[in-house]
XYZ file of C-alpha atoms in Angstrom:
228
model
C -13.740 61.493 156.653
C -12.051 60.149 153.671
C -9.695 56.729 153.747
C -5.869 57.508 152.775
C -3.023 55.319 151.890
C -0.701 55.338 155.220
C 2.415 57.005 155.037
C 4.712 54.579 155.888
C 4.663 51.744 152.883
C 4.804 48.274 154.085
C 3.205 49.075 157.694
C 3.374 46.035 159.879
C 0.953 46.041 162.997
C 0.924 43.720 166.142
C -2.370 43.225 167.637
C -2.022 44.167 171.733
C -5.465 42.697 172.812
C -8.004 40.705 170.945
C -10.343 42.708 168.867
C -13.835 40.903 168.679
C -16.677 43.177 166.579
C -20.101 42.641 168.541
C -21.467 43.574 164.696
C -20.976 41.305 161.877
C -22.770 43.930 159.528
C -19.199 46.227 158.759
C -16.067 44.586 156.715
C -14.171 44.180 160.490
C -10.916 42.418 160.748
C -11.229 40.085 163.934
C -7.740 40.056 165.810
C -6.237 38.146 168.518
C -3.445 39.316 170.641
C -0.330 38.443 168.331
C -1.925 38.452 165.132
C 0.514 40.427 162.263
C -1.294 42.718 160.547
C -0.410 45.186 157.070
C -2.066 47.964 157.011
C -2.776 49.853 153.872
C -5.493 52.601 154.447
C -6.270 54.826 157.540
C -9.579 57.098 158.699
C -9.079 58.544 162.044
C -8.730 55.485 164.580
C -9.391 53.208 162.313
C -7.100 50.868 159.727
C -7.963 48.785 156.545
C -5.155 45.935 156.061
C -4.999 42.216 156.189
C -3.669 39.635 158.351
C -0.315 38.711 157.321
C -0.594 34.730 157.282
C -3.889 35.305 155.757
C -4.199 38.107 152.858
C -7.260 37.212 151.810
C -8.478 38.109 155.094
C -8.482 41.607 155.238
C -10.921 44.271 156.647
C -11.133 47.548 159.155
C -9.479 47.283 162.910
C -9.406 50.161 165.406
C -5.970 51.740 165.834
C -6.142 51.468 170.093
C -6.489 47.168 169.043
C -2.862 47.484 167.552
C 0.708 48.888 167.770
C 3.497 48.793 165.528
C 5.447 45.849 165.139
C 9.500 46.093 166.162
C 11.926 46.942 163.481
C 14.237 44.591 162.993
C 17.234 47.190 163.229
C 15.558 47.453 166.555
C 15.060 43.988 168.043
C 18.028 43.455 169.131
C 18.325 46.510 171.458
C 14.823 45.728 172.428
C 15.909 42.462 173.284
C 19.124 43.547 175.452
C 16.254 45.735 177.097
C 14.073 42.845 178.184
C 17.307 40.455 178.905
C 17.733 43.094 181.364
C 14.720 43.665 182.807
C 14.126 40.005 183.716
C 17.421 39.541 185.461
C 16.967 42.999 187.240
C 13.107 42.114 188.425
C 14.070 38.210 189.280
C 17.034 39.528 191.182
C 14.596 42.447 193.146
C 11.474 40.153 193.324
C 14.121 37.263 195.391
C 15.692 39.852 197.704
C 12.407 41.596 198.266
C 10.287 38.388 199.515
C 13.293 37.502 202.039
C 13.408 40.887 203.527
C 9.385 40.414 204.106
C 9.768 37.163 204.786
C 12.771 38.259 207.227
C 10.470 40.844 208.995
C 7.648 38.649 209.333
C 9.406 36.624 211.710
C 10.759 39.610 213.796
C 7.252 40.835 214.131
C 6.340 42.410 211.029
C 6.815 46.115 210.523
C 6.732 46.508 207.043
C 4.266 47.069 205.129
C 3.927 43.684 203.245
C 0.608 44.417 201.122
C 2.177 47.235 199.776
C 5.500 45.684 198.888
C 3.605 42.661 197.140
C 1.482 45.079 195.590
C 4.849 46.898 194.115
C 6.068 43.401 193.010
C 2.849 42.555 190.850
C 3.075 46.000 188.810
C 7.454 45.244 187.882
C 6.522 41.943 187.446
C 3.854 42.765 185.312
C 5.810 45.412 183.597
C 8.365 42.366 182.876
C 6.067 40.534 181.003
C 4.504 43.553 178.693
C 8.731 43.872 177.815
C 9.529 40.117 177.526
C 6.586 39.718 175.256
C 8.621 41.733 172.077
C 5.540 43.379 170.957
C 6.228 46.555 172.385
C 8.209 49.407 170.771
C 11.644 50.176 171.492
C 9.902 53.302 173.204
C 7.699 51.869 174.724
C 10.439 49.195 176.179
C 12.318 51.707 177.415
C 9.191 53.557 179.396
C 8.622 50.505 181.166
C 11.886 49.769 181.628
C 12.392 53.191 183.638
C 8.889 52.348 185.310
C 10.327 49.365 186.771
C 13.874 50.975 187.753
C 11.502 53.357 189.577
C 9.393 51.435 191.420
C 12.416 49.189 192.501
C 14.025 51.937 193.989
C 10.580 53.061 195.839
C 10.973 49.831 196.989
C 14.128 49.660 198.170
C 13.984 52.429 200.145
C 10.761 51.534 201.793
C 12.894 47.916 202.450
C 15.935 49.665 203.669
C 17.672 48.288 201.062
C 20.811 49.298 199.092
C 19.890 52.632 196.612
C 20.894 52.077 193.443
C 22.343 55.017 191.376
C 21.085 55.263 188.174
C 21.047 57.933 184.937
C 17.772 59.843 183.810
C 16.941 57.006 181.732
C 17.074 54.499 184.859
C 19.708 52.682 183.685
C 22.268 51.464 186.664
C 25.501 53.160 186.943
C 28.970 51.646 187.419
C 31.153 53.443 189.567
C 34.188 52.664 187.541
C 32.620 54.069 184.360
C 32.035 57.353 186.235
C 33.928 60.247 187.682
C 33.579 61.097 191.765
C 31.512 64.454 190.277
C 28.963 62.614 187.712
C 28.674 59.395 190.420
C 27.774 62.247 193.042
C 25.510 64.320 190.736
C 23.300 61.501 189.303
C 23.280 59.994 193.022
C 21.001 63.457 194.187
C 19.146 63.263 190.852
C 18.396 59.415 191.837
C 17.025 60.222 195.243
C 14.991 63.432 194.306
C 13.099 61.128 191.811
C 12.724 58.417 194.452
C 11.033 60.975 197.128
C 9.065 62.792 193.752
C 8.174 59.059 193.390
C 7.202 58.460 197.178
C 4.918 61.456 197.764
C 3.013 60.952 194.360
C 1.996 57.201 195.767
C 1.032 58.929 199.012
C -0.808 61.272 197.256
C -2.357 58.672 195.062
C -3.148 56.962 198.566
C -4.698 59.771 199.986
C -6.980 60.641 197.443
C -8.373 57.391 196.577
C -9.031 56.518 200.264
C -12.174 57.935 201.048
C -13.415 55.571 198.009
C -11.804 52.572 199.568
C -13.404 53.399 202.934
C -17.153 54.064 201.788
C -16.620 50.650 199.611
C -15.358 48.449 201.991
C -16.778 50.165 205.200
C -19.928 51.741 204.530
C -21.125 52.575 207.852
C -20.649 56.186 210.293
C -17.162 55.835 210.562
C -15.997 55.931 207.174
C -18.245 59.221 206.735
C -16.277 61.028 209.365
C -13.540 60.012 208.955
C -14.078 61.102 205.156
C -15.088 64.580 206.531
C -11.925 65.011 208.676
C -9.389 63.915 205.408
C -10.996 66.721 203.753
């Protein structure tokens, strides 16, 4: 396959994860996570460019080690995104651990592991946002990842359900009518129980794994042939 001249001129790249060749015998760019890089040819996965502090240092990178940096047109709104997203997962992350911390003393009913487990991934989500070298798409896919798995949450918690549009952005009442407030209400809790029975699912099918790794012994086996 022959090298062409990408089609968008003046291609700016972000490196995601570090990119360290095991072989010093091909012209490979090394990358760290950060690094700036123009691209100027492509072939397949791969990209011929230069670091951008460096030109002199140029050579080939694999496509999956990079992603393309933010337009500026678009930094702002990805900005507003990630201003959002860290008030919205500080605000869930504090109410969550008093609720568990709440239950605990009543005797724990809740499922805590799972609810930590829930805080991690938004939390981790936050981050991947907050660290601007996402797309604007991309932003907003996380962004509805975390509105998501907040409101999984909250309904596990018995907290408050939050009525949000298909892009799982909150809703104010006053901005709405009685009939849109009502409609994207059902919409909100269809995707929360769509949400709720693919985790259980999820669950399901990954425990006989969990069981034969952490159990080994007669038990797990049966129980593995009854769950199927």
């Amino acid at each position: 396959m022959a090298w062409s001249t990408v089609q968008k001129q003046d291609m700016l790249l972000v490196a995601k994860q570090n990119f360290c060749p095991t072989s010093t015998a091909g012209p490979y760019l090394p990358l760290l996570l950060g690094d700036v890089v123009r691209a100027i040819k492509c072939c397949g996965e791969w990209y011929y460019g230069f670091l951008e502090s460096q030109p002199s240092v140029c050579g080939i990178f694999p496509s999956a080690f990079v992603a393309e940096r933010i337009p500026k047109n678009e930094l702002t709104e990805v900005t507003s995104v990630a201003k959002t997203a860290v008030e919205a997962v500080n605000s869930v992350v504090t109410e969550w651990r008093k609720i568990c911390q709440r239950d605990y003393e009543q005797g724990g009913l809740l499922d805590i592991q799972s609810v930590f487990g829930m805080m991690k991934e938004i939390i981790n989500w936050r981050s991947q946002i907050t660290s601007l070298k996402l797309s604007l798409e991309e932003v907003k896919k996380l962004n509805y990842k975390i509105a998501l798995k907040v409101d999984v949450g909250n309904r596990m918690l018995g907290a408050d359900l939050v009525v949000r549009d298909c892009f799982g952005n909150e809703l104010q009442a006053d901005n709405c009518s009685v009939t849109e407030l009502h409609k994207y209400h059902l919409a909100t809790v269809e995707r929360i129980a769509a949400e709720m029975v693919s985790d259980a699912l999820n669950k399901l099918i990954n425990l006989p794994t969990y069981i034969l790794k952490n159990m080994g012994n007669l038990e797990s086996v049966t129980l593995i042939k009854v769950l199927r």
